[in-house]
Coordinates of C-alpha atoms in Angstrom, one line a residue:
Chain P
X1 CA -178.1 7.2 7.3
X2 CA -178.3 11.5 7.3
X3 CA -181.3 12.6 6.7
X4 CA -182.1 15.9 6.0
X5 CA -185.8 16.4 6.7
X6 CA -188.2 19.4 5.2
X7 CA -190.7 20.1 7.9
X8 CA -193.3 22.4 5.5
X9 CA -194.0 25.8 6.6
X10 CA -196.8 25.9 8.8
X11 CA -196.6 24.1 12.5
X12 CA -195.9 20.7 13.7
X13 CA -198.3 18.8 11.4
X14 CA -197.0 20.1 8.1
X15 CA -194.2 17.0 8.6
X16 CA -194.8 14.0 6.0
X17 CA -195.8 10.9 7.6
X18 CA -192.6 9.5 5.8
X19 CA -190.2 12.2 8.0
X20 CA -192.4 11.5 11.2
X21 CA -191.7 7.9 10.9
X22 CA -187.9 8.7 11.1
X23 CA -188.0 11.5 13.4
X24 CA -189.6 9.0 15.6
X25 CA -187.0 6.3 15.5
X26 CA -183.7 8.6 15.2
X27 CA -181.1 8.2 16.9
X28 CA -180.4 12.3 17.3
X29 CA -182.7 15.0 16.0
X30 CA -181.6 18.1 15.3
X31 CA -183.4 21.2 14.3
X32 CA -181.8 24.0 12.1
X33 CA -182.7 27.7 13.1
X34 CA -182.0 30.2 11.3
X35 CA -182.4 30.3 7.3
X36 CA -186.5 30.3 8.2
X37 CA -189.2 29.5 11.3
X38 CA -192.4 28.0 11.9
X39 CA -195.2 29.0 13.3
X40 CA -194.5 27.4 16.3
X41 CA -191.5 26.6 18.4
X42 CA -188.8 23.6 19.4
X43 CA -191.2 22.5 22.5
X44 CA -194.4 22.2 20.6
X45 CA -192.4 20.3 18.0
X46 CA -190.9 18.0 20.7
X47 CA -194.3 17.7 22.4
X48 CA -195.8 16.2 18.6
X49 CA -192.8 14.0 18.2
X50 CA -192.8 13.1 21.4
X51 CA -188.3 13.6 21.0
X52 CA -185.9 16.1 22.5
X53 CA -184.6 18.5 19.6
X54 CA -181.1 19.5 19.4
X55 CA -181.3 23.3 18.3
X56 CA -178.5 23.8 15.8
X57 CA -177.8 27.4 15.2
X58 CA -175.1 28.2 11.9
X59 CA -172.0 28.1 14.2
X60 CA -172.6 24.6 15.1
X61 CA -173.7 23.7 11.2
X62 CA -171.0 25.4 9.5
X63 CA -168.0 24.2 12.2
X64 CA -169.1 21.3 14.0
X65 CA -170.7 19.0 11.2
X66 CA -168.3 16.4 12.8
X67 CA -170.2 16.2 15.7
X68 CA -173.6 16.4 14.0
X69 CA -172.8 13.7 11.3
X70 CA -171.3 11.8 14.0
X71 CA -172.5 7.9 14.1
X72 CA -174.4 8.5 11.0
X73 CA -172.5 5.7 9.6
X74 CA -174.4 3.0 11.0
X75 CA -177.5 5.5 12.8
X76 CA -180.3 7.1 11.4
X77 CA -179.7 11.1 12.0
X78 CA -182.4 13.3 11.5
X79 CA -181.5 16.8 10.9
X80 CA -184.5 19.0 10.3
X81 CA -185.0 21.8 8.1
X82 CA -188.1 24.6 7.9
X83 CA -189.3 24.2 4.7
X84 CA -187.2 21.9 2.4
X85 CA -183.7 20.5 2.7
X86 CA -182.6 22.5 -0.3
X87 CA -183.5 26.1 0.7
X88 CA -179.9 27.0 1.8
X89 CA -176.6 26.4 1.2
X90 CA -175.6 25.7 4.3
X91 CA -177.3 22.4 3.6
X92 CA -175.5 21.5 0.2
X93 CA -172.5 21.6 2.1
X94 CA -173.6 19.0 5.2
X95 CA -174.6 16.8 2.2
X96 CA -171.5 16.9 1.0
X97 CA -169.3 16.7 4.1
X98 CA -171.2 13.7 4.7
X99 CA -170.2 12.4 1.2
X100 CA -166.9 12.9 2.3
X101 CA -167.1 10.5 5.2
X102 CA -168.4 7.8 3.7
X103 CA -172.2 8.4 5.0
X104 CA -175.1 8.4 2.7
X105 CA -177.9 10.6 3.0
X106 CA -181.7 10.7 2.2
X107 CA -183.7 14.1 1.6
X108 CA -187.5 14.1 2.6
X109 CA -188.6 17.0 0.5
X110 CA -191.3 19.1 2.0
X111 CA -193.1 22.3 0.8
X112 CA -190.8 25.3 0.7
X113 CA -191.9 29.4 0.0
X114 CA -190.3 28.5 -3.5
X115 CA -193.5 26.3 -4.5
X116 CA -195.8 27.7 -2.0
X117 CA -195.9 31.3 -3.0
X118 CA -198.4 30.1 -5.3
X119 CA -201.1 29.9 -3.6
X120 CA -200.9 33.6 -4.5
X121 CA -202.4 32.5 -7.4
X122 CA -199.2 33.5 -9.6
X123 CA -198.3 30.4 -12.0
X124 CA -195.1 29.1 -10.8
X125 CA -193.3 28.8 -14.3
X126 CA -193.8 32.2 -15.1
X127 CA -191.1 33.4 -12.6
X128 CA -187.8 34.8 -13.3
X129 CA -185.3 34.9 -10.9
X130 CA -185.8 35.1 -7.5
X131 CA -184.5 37.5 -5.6
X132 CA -183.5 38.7 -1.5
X133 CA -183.9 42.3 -0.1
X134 CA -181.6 42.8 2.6
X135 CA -182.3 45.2 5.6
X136 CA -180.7 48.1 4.8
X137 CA -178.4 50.1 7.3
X138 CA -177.1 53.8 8.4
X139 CA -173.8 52.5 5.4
X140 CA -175.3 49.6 3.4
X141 CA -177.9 49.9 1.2
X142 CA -178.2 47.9 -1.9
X143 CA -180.2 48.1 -4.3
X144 CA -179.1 45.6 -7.5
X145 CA -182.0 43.7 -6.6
X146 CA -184.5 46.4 -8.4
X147 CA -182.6 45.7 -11.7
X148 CA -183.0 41.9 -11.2
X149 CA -186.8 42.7 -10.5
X150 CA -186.6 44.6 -13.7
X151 CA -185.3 42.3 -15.4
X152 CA -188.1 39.8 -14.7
X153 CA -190.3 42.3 -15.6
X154 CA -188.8 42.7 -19.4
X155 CA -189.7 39.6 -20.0
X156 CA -192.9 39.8 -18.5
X157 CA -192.3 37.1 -15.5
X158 CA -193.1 37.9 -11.6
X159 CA -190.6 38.3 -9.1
X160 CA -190.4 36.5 -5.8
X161 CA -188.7 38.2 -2.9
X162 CA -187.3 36.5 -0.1
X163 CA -187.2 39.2 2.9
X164 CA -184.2 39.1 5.1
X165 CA -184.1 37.6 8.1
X166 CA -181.7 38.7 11.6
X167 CA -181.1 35.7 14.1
X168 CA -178.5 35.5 16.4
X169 CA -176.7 38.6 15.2
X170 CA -173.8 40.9 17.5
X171 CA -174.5 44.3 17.3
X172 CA -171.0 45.6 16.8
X173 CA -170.3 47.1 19.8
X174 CA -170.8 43.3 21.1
X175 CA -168.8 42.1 18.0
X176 CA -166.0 44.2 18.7
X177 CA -165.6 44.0 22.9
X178 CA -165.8 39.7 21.5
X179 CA -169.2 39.2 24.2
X180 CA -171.8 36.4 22.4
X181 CA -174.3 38.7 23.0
X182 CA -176.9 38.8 20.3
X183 CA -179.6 41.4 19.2
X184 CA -183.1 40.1 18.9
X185 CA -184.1 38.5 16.2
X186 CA -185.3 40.3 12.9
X187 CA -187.6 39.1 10.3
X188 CA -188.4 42.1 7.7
X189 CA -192.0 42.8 6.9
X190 CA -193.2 43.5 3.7
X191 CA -193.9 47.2 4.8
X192 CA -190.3 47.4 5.0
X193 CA -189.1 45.8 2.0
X194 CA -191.9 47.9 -0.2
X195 CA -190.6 51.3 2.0
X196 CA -187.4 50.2 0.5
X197 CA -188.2 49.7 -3.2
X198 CA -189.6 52.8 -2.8
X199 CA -186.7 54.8 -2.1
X200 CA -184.9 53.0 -5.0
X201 CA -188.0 54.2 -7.0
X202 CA -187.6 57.8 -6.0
X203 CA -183.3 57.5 -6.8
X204 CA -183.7 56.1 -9.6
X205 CA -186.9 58.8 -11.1
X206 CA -183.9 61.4 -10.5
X207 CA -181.3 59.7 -12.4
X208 CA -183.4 58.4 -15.1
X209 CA -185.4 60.0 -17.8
X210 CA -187.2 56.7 -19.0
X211 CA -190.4 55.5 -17.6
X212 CA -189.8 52.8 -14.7
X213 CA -191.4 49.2 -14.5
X214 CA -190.6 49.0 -11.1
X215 CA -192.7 52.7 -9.4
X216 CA -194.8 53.4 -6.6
X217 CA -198.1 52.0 -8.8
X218 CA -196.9 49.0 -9.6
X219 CA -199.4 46.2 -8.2
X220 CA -197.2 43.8 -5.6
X221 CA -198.8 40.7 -3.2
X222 CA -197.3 40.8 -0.2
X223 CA -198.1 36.8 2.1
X224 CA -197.6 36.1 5.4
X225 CA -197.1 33.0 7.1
X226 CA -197.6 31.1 3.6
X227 CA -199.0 27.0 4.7
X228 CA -199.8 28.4 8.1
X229 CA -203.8 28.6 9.3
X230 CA -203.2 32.5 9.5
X231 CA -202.0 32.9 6.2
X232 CA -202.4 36.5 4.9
X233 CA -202.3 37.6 0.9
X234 CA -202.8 40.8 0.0
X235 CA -203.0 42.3 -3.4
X236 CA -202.1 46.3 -3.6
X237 CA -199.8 49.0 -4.8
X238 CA -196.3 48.9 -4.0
X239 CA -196.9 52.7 -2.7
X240 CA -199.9 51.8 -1.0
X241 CA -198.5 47.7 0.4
X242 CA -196.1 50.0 2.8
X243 CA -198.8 51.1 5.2
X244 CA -200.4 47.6 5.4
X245 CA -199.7 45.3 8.6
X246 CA -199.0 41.5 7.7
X247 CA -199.1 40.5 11.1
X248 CA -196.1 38.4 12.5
X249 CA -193.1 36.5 10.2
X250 CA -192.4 35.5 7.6
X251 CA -193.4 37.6 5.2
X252 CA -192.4 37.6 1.2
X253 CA -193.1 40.0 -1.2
X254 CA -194.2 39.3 -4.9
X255 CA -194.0 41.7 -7.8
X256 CA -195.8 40.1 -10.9
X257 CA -195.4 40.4 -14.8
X258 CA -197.2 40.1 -17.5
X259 CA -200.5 38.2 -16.0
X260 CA -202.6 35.6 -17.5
X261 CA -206.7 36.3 -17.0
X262 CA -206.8 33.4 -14.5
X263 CA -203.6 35.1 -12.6
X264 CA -206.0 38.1 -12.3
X265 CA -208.6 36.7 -11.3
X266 CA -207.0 35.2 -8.5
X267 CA -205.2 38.3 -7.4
X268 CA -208.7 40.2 -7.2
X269 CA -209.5 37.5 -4.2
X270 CA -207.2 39.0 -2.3
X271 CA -207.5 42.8 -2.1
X272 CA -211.3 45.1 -1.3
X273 CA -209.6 48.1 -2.5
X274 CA -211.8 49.6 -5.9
X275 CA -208.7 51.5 -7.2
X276 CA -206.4 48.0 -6.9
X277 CA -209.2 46.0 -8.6
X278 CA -209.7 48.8 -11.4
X279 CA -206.5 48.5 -12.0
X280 CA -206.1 44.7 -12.3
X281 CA -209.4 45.0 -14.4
X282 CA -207.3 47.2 -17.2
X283 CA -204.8 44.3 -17.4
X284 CA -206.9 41.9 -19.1
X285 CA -205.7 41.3 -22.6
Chain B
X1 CA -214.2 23.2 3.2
X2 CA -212.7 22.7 0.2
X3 CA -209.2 21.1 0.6
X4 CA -206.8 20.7 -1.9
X5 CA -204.1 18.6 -0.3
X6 CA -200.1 18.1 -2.2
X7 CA -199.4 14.1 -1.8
X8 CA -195.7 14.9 -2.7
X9 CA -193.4 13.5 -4.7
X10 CA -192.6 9.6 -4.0
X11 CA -195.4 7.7 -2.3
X12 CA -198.6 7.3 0.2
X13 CA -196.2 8.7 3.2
X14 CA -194.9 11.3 1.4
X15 CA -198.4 13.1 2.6
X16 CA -198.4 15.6 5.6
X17 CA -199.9 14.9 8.5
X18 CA -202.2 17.6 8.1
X19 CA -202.7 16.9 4.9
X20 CA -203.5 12.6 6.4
X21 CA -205.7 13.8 8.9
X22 CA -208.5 15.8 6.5
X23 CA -208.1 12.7 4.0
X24 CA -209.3 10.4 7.1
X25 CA -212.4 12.4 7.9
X26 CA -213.1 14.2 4.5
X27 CA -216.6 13.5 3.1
X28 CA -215.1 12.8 -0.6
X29 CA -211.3 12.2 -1.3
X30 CA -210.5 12.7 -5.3
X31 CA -207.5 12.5 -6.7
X32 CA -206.1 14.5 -9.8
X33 CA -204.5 12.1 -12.1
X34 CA -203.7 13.8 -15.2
X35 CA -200.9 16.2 -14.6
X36 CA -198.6 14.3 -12.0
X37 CA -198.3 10.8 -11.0
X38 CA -196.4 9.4 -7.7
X39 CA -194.8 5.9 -8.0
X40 CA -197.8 4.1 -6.6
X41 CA -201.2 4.1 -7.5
X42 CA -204.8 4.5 -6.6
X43 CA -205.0 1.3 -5.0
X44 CA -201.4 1.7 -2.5
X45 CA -203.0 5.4 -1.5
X46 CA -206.4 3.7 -0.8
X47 CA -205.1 1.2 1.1
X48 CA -202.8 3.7 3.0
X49 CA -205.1 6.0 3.5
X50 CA -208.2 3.6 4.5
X51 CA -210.2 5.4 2.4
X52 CA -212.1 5.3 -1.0
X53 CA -210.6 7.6 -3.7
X54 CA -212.4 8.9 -6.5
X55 CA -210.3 9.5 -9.5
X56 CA -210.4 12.9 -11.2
X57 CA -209.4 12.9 -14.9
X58 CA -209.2 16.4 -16.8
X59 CA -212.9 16.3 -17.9
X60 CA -213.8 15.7 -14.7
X61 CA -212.1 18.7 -13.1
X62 CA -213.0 20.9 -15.9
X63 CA -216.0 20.3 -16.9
X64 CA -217.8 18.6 -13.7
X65 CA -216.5 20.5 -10.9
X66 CA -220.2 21.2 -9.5
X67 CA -220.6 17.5 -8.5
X68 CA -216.6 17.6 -7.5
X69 CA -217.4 21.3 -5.1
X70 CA -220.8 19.8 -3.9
X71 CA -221.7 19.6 0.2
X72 CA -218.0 21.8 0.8
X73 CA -220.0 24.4 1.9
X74 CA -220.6 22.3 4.7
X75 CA -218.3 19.3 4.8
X76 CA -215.1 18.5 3.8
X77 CA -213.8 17.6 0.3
X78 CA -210.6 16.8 0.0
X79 CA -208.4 17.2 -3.4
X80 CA -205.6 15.3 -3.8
X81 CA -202.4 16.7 -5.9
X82 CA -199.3 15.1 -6.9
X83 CA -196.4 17.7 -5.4
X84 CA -198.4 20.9 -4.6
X85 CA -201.4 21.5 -5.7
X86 CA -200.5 24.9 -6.7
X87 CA -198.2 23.2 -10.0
X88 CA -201.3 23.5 -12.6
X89 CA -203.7 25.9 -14.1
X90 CA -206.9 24.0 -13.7
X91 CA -206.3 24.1 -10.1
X92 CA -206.4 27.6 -9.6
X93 CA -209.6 27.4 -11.8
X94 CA -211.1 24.9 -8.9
X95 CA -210.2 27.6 -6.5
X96 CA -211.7 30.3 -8.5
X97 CA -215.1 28.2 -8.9
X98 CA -215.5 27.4 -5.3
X99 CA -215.1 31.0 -4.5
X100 CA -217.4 31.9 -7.0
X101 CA -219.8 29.2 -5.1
X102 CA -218.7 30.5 -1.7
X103 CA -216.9 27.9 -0.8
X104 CA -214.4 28.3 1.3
X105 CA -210.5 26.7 0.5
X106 CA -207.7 25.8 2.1
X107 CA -204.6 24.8 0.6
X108 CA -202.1 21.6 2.3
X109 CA -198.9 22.2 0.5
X110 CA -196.0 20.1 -0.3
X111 CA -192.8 19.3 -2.1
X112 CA -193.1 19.4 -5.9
X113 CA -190.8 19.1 -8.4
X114 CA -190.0 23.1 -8.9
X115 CA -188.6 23.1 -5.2
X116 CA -187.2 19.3 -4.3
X117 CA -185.0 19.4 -8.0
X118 CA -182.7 21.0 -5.3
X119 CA -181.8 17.4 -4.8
X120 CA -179.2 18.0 -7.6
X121 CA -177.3 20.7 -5.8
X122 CA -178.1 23.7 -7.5
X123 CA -179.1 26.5 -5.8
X124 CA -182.7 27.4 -6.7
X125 CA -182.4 31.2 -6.4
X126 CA -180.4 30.4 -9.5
X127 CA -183.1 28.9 -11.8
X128 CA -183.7 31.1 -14.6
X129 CA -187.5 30.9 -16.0
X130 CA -188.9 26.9 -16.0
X131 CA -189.5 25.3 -19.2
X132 CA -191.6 22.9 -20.9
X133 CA -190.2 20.2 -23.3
X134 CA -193.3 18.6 -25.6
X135 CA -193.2 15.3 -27.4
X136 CA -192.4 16.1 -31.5
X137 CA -194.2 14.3 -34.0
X138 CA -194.4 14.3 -37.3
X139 CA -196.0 18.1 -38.1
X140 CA -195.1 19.5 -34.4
X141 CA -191.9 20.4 -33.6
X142 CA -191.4 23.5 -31.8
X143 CA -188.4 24.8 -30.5
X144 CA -189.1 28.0 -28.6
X145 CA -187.8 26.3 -25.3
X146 CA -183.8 26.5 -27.0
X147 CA -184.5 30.5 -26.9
X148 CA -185.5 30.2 -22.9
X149 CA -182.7 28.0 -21.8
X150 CA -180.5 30.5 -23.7
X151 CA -182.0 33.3 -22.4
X152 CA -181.5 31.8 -18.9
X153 CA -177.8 31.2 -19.6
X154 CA -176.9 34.3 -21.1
X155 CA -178.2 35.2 -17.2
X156 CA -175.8 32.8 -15.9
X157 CA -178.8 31.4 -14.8
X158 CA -180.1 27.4 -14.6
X159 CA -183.1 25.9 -16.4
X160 CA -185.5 23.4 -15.4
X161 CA -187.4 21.3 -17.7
X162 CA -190.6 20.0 -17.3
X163 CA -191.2 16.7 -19.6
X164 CA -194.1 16.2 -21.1
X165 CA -196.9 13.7 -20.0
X166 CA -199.6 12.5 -22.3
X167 CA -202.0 11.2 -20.3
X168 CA -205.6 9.8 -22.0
X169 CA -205.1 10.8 -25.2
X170 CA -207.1 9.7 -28.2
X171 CA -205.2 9.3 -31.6
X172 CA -206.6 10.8 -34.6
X173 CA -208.4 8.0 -35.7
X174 CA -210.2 7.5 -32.7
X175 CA -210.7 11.3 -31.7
X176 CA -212.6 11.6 -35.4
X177 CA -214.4 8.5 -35.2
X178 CA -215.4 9.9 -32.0
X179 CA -214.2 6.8 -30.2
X180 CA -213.6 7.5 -26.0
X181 CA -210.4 4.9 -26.5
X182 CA -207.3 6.3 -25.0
X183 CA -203.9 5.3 -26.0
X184 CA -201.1 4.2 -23.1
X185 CA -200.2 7.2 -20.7
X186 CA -196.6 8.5 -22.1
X187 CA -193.9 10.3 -19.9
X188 CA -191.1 11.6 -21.9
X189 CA -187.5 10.3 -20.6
X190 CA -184.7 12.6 -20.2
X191 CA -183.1 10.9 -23.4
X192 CA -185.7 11.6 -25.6
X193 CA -185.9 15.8 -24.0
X194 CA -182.3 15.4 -25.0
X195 CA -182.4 13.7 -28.5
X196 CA -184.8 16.6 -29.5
X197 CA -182.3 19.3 -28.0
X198 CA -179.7 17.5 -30.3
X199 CA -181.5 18.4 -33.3
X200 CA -182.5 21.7 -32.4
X201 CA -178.7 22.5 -31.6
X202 CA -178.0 20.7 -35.1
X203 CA -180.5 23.0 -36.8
X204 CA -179.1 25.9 -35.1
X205 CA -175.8 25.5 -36.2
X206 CA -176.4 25.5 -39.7
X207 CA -178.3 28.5 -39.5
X208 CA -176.1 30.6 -37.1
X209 CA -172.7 31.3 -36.9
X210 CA -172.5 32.4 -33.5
X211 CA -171.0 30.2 -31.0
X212 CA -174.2 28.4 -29.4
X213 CA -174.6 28.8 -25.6
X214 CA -176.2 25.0 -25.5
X215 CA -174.5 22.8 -27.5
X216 CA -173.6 18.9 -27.8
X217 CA -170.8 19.8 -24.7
X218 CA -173.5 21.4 -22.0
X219 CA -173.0 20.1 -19.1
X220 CA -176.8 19.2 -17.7
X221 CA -178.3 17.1 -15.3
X222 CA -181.1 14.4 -16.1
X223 CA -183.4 13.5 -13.0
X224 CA -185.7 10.9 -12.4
X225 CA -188.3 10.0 -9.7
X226 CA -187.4 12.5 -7.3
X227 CA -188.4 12.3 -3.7
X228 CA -188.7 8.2 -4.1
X229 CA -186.6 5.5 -2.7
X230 CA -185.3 5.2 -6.2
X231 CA -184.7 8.3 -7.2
X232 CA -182.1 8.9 -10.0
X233 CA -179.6 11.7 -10.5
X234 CA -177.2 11.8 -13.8
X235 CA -175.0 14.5 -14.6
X236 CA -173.5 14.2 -17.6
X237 CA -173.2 16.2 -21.4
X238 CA -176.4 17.1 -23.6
X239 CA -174.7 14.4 -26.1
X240 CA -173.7 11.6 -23.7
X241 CA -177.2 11.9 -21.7
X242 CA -179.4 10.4 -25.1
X243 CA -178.2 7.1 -24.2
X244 CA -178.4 7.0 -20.2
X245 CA -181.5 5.3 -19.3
X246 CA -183.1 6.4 -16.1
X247 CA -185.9 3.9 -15.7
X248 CA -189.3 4.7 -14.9
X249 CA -191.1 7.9 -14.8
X250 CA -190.9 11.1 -14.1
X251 CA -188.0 12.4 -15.3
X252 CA -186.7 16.0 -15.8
X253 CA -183.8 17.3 -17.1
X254 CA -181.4 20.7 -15.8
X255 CA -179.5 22.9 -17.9
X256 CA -177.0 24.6 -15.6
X257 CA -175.8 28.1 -16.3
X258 CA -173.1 29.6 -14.2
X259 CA -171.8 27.6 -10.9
X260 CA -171.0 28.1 -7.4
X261 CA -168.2 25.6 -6.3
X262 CA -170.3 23.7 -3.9
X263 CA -172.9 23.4 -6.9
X264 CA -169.9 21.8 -8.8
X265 CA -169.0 19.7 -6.0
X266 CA -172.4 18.4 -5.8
X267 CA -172.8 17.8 -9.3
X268 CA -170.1 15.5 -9.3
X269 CA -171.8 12.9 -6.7
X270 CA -173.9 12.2 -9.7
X271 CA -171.7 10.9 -11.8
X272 CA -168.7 7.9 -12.6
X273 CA -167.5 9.7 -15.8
X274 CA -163.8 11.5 -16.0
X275 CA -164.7 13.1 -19.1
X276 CA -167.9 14.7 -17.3
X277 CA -165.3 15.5 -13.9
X278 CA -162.7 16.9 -15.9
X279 CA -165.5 19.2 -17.4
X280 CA -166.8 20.0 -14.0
X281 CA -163.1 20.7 -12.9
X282 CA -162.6 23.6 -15.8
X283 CA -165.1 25.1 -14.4
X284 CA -164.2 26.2 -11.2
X285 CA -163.5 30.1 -10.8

């Protein structure tokens, strides 16, 4: 049997008994690293399972499944995943190589940022789409995902932003010359990803006679380390969110809609700034 | 501390270690029973657990939740949640109170349905807003949730929907005669969500002359007991799906919008049906 196991998003502990119990009696367990991280590392993971990991970095996923899937057939394989199996679709795709040899496969679900983020105190139906912010660069710099942001925001539903995320990348000077070199990795802050938004703020002001939803006062919550014992929330303004320090990865960003008294309330928990609160105070309806 | 503690999805050992660990040496363990239930009871958690577990029905945690917070200031009191504690309103109303109290919280999160219904192989950065589906009777029939799903697949964009539970409800005899008798707990099947779709897309028609962007021919995805050993996965047409049984509860049902190939491919594990294939097969772009 392949199992694909969702080990939560804090440290070692945040594993269900359920995918202990089969990362203790594997044959092979591999560890995917680089859709998402933990708090901790491979060697306090091995230490708590008391098992060598196999790292497995996208190269190795996306071109040597073979190997990974191999004895599967008649083994149990435990291939784990930060948060849950289902995050990326990296994963889809080992499910259904596996298929494709005859193997079957058992997901242990786990918590992922997609359920988590509401601890925020957000209600999880009332978000739209969720969306990705991708480091911008000297030539790329995207910006669709305000409109999808927007478009959440029409309908009055919040906005989660997954914040991009740099492992194992060439620069291009290593790309080119062919060395497997790779730049350290990246994991954007929400200082970043609210620096950006505003830039798109200020574009689109000049192009664009109609008011914004999307501007500089718009409240946001940026977390940190969601599940972890240092988890950080912090309610602001997306102007004023750029100049906060979340501390180390991951960080998400969430822009909310229309919000329900009890959404408030909860958001108040998580900010001392008078003008933030005023302003969540004028959104009671 | 206050702890409020996600049990999962399937069974006892779908708990985290973490979350294990507080439940052994918590002063209190309850355990909310109204908006979730796992495939085993009280009595398997208790005995998994080695613990005593103190049922919380919805009067309990709303009206009582003095005697629930009580001694958290200086012990611990564990809350137990099917999936993540974070899925219901009167949870973040806990949370509220006990900061109101100056209690302190933590939060042990898990898989619940809104993250692990990637176990049908759509992608969940492509869920569209998350609907509920309610039980109709004989003066309540409201149909809003048709709108959503459209709205959703106008967006290209999937839907999940959330089934309802009736869970200790009186009937209208015994609510007026002031009776405390509750009727059987009721967990609406994927057939039934669909049957009532039927006749809102039957309604539709004869009002509308627009082509209907859910109709008898949708392709969606009924799902049942996720996370368990016997968990069931059907893809099949909004039509053909009112007469596939899926056993026990819970169930909820998918409306895909647009499709990825690998979400295609995926969807196809899930079923035996050429006319259903073929379908899937058009749909590739």
């Amino acid at each position: 049997m392949f199992y694909l196991i969702g080990l939560g998003l804090g440290d070692a502990k945040d594993i269900t008994v359920k995918g202990l119990e089969v990362v203790k009696s594997a044959k092979r367990v591999y560890l995917e690293a680089y859709t998402s991280i933990l708090t901790v590392g491979k060697e306090a993971l091995e230490e708590f399972y008391g098992r060598e990991i196999i790292l497995a970095d996208r190269d190795m996923v996306e071109t040597e499944s073979d190997t990974l899937l191999a004895d599967s057939q008649n083994e149990d394989i435990a291939f784990l995943v930060v948060g849950d199996p289902f995050g990326a679709t990296t994963h889809t795709d080992l499910v259904l190589r596996a298929k494709q040899n005859g193997i079957d496969y058992k997901v242990i679900h786990n918590a992922s940022i997609m359920n988590a983020i509401g601890c925020c105190g957000l209600q999880l139906y009332n978000f739209g789409e969720t969306i990705s912010i991708v480091f911008w660069d000297d030539t790329w710099r995207p910006d669709s995902f305000y409109d999808k942001i927007c478009n959440n925001l029409q309908r009055g539903m919040h906005t989660l932003c997954l914040l991009d995320i740099k492992v194992k990348e060439q620069s291009i000077e290593n790309l080119m010359k062919g060395k497997k070199i790779y730049e350290p990795p990246r994991y954007m802050t929400v200082s970043t990803a609210a620096e950006q938004l505003m830039e798109i703020v200020t574009n689109k002001r000049s192009e664009e006679s109609n008011e914004l939803l999307l501007h500089e006062d718009s409240i946001c919550v940026g977390v940190a380390r969601v599940g972890a014992d240092d988890q950080t929330i912090c309610t602001s303004t997306l102007k004023s969110i750029v100049s906060h320090d979340l501390g180390g990865p991951l960080h998400s960003l969430v822009i909310p809609g229309h919000m329900h008294p009890l959404e408030l309330d909860m958001l108040k928990l998580f900010t001392n700034s008078d003008d933030v609160i005023q302003k969540l105070n004028s959104m009671y309806t």
